[in-house]
Structure formats: structure tokens, C-alpha cells
Amino acid sequence: MVKIDLNNLPQHIAIIMDGNGRWAKQHTIGRIRGHKKGAQAVKTTVRACREIGVKYLTLFAFSIENWKRPEEEVQALMSLLEEYLTKETKQLKKQGIKLTTIGELDRLNPAVKEQLLQAKADTSKNVEMILNLALSYGGRDEIIHAVKKIVRDNKKNKVDINEINNDMFKRYLYTCGMPDPDLLIRTSGEYRISNFLLWQIAYTELYFTNVLWPDFTKDHLFKAIASYQKRERRFGLTSEQLKRQNHSKSLLNIKNKRH
Ligand code: IPE
Ligand code: IPE
Ligand code: MG
């Protein structure tokens, strides 16, 4: 197993779980069975993140663009979501995981939506970890949704144009209240974002792997985290500035500990 530093974990991991179809093709079975196997990788990943102490995990489960897939595949993905919720809500509760969602839930079939709302309500008091599912989600759509809300609030005199800044805009996004992802993983060897969390990943560390999502294991997760831990996140500063900042921070920590 790859070694990771548990004191320097990404607080928020986001994953583009891609490659179910190609995995199925490799095994000469139908795409839907690939998605089924993908659902198992979801369970393993959620458990592993909870075990090591990752606070937020956002999974791209279904994009706005995915509605255009063949009807049969969309139906199968919705049934898998239902099955996941039926079987896993109890587990999430037990593990102290709170379920949240981002995306246009109104486009989901009413029964699935109802089940999701129930699962969210059932786990709402949990604080150990947030499992955030992106469902019927599109990053551009999220930004437009936020802009519309701001314009509406402006008309109601709740928001002044001069108040619009990064921090304020962030609160109008679906991810309101969540920190931006520290690490974004994409499986299946594609080097693209596919309309995921466009605003939020401005300074996220990106990690791409050729592993297909159904083959993704705890060890692959640890590899991604280990890669993240080797990086220097400069946020536009110089390396020297960062070192000075970290030095002052550790001096402050020592001082605080003494008092
Ligand atoms: C990811 O796997 C799952 C969803 C997008 C819902 P894909 O179904 O996109 O798999 P590939 O990309 O065809 O291999
Ligand atoms: C992104 O994967 C969406 C999800 C993983 C749910 P896609 O397979 O839909 O993305 P593209 O089409 O390869 O960009
Ligand atoms: Mg794909």
C-alpha cells in the first residue's frame, strides 16, 4: 500500500468517475454492467475516505450532458442510484457521513428525487464526512443559476452590485458552505474537466490516471493523495514567500502551545 501523510490530507477530494463503458467493453459485457461495477468502486472509495479522515468527497455521478445518452442507459443509471440509496443510507448513517447533492435535482424522476431527499434528511445530523453527489450537474449551468439568483436578489434590493465579489459569488453556487476541492481525480485516461466544478477548481490540484473507474481501489486513491502531498500549492506566490509563511505559522503554533 502506498504511504500517505495523515496530517496533510486534502480536506476536499472531488472525483470524475469515468470509464465504466470502456471497462465493460474490455470485459465484453454490456455498459450497464460496467456501471454496476462502478457503483462498487463508489462504496470502496467512500469507505476509504471516511477511514482516513477526508472531510468532503464530491463524486461526479451524472452530468447534465449525460441525459443525452440512450434512454435505456439513463434508466439503468437512475435505478443504480436508487439501489445505492436503498442499500447504503444505513451504512452512511452508521459511518457518520452526511449526504448532500449538487445539480438540477428537479430533472430526476420524482421517486428518485424523493428517495434522495429522504437519504439527505436521514443523514443530515452526521458530521464526520460529507458525501456530495453531483447529479444532473453541469458547471456552466451552476454558474448561470447563481447569476440568475443574484440578479433576482438585486431586483429585490437584497444585493448591491458593489457587493459582488468572489466570496459572495461562491455563496450562490450549489456548493455554498463547502471548501473548494484540494484534489480532483479523473479516471480513465481522459485529460479534461467535462463541465465539472468550473468555478471551484481554480486552485485545485489535478490528478489524472489511466485506471478505469470500476478498477479504482483504495491503493489508487492513496497514490493520488501521495501525489497531491508532494506538490507545492503556491496560489500565485513565490516558493520563498510560501516558506516564510509556513515558518511564521509554525513559530505561532509553538508560541500558542507554550501558552
Ligand atoms: C462514467 O463512465 C459514468 C458516467 C458518465 C455516468 P462512462 O459511462 O462515461 O464510461 P466510458 O467513458 O464510456 O468508458
Ligand atoms: C463525465 O464523464 C461525467 C461523469 C463522470 C458523471 P463523461 O464520460 O460524461 O465525460 P466525457 O463525455 O468523456 O467528456
Ligand atoms: Mg465517459
mmCIF file of N, CA and C in Angstrom, residues 43 78-92 99 101 108 111-120 122 131 133 135:
data_model
loop_
_atom_site.group_PDB
_atom_site.id
_atom_site.type_symbol
_atom_site.label_atom_id
_atom_site.label_comp_id
_atom_site.label_asym_id
_atom_site.label_seq_id
_atom_site.Cartn_x
_atom_site.Cartn_y
_atom_site.Cartn_z
ATOM 1 N N LYS A 43 -18.574 2.649 -3.344
ATOM 2 C CA LYS A 43 -18.645 2.222 -1.934
ATOM 3 C C LYS A 43 -17.249 2.130 -1.320
ATOM 4 N N MET A 78 -30.235 5.571 -13.250
ATOM 5 C CA MET A 78 -31.175 6.031 -12.207
ATOM 6 C C MET A 78 -31.531 4.872 -11.261
ATOM 7 N N SER A 79 -31.728 3.677 -11.823
ATOM 8 C CA SER A 79 -32.050 2.518 -10.974
ATOM 9 C C SER A 79 -30.878 2.205 -10.050
ATOM 10 N N LEU A 80 -29.663 2.347 -10.580
ATOM 11 C CA LEU A 80 -28.482 2.087 -9.743
ATOM 12 C C LEU A 80 -28.389 3.087 -8.595
ATOM 13 N N LEU A 81 -28.753 4.329 -8.896
ATOM 14 C CA LEU A 81 -28.745 5.357 -7.849
ATOM 15 C C LEU A 81 -29.754 4.987 -6.759
ATOM 16 N N GLU A 82 -30.943 4.558 -7.205
ATOM 17 C CA GLU A 82 -31.978 4.136 -6.243
ATOM 18 C C GLU A 82 -31.467 2.983 -5.385
ATOM 19 N N GLU A 83 -30.847 2.022 -6.050
ATOM 20 C CA GLU A 83 -30.346 0.849 -5.339
ATOM 21 C C GLU A 83 -29.262 1.259 -4.334
ATOM 22 N N TYR A 84 -28.396 2.157 -4.771
ATOM 23 C CA TYR A 84 -27.317 2.625 -3.887
ATOM 24 C C TYR A 84 -27.923 3.260 -2.635
ATOM 25 N N LEU A 85 -28.938 4.115 -2.850
ATOM 26 C CA LEU A 85 -29.535 4.816 -1.709
ATOM 27 C C LEU A 85 -30.232 3.834 -0.770
ATOM 28 N N THR A 86 -30.957 2.872 -1.362
ATOM 29 C CA THR A 86 -31.670 1.890 -0.534
ATOM 30 C C THR A 86 -30.687 1.109 0.330
ATOM 31 N N LYS A 87 -29.607 0.672 -0.309
ATOM 32 C CA LYS A 87 -28.686 -0.201 0.429
ATOM 33 C C LYS A 87 -27.697 0.561 1.312
ATOM 34 N N GLU A 88 -27.316 1.758 0.905
ATOM 35 C CA GLU A 88 -26.196 2.418 1.586
ATOM 36 C C GLU A 88 -26.572 3.469 2.626
ATOM 37 N N THR A 89 -27.804 3.964 2.610
ATOM 38 C CA THR A 89 -28.142 5.039 3.552
ATOM 39 C C THR A 89 -27.862 4.620 4.996
ATOM 40 N N LYS A 90 -28.216 3.381 5.306
ATOM 41 C CA LYS A 90 -27.974 2.873 6.659
ATOM 42 C C LYS A 90 -26.488 2.924 7.002
ATOM 43 N N GLN A 91 -25.669 2.475 6.044
ATOM 44 C CA GLN A 91 -24.217 2.471 6.213
ATOM 45 C C GLN A 91 -23.689 3.893 6.416
ATOM 46 N N LEU A 92 -24.211 4.821 5.607
ATOM 47 C CA LEU A 92 -23.765 6.216 5.704
ATOM 48 C C LEU A 92 -24.077 6.737 7.102
ATOM 49 N N LEU A 99 -25.040 13.027 3.618
ATOM 50 C CA LEU A 99 -25.192 13.043 2.159
ATOM 51 C C LEU A 99 -25.721 14.408 1.713
ATOM 52 N N THR A 101 -26.157 16.943 -2.135
ATOM 53 C CA THR A 101 -26.129 16.838 -3.603
ATOM 54 C C THR A 101 -25.912 18.211 -4.226
ATOM 55 N N LEU A 108 -34.639 14.885 -12.061
ATOM 56 C CA LEU A 108 -34.671 13.451 -11.733
ATOM 57 C C LEU A 108 -36.123 12.994 -11.608
ATOM 58 N N ALA A 111 -39.700 9.819 -7.923
ATOM 59 C CA ALA A 111 -39.446 8.774 -6.919
ATOM 60 C C ALA A 111 -37.974 8.804 -6.463
ATOM 61 N N VAL A 112 -37.048 8.962 -7.428
ATOM 62 C CA VAL A 112 -35.625 9.016 -7.090
ATOM 63 C C VAL A 112 -35.337 10.280 -6.268
ATOM 64 N N LYS A 113 -35.965 11.373 -6.711
ATOM 65 C CA LYS A 113 -35.747 12.641 -6.004
ATOM 66 C C LYS A 113 -36.214 12.516 -4.555
ATOM 67 N N GLU A 114 -37.389 11.910 -4.384
ATOM 68 C CA GLU A 114 -37.952 11.714 -3.048
ATOM 69 C C GLU A 114 -36.990 10.888 -2.168
ATOM 70 N N GLN A 115 -36.472 9.841 -2.765
ATOM 71 C CA GLN A 115 -35.563 8.959 -2.032
ATOM 72 C C GLN A 115 -34.272 9.701 -1.626
ATOM 73 N N LEU A 116 -33.812 10.541 -2.538
ATOM 74 C CA LEU A 116 -32.612 11.329 -2.258
ATOM 75 C C LEU A 116 -32.857 12.288 -1.098
ATOM 76 N N LEU A 117 -34.010 12.972 -1.158
ATOM 77 C CA LEU A 117 -34.328 13.927 -0.101
ATOM 78 C C LEU A 117 -34.404 13.213 1.244
ATOM 79 N N GLN A 118 -34.981 12.004 1.210
ATOM 80 C CA GLN A 118 -35.094 11.209 2.430
ATOM 81 C C GLN A 118 -33.708 10.841 2.968
ATOM 82 N N ALA A 119 -32.839 10.375 2.070
ATOM 83 C CA ALA A 119 -31.489 9.980 2.484
ATOM 84 C C ALA A 119 -30.729 11.193 3.038
ATOM 85 N N LYS A 120 -30.952 12.357 2.410
ATOM 86 C CA LYS A 120 -30.286 13.571 2.895
ATOM 87 C C LYS A 120 -30.796 13.921 4.294
ATOM 88 N N ASP A 122 -32.176 11.860 6.468
ATOM 89 C CA ASP A 122 -31.754 10.819 7.422
ATOM 90 C C ASP A 122 -30.313 10.978 7.892
ATOM 91 N N LEU A 131 -20.540 13.411 2.004
ATOM 92 C CA LEU A 131 -20.510 12.779 0.682
ATOM 93 C C LEU A 131 -21.442 13.598 -0.202
ATOM 94 N N LEU A 133 -22.933 14.261 -3.817
ATOM 95 C CA LEU A 133 -23.123 13.644 -5.137
ATOM 96 C C LEU A 133 -23.512 14.702 -6.163
ATOM 97 N N LEU A 135 -25.295 15.319 -9.331
ATOM 98 C CA LEU A 135 -26.311 14.593 -10.109
ATOM 99 C C LEU A 135 -27.024 15.569 -11.027
#
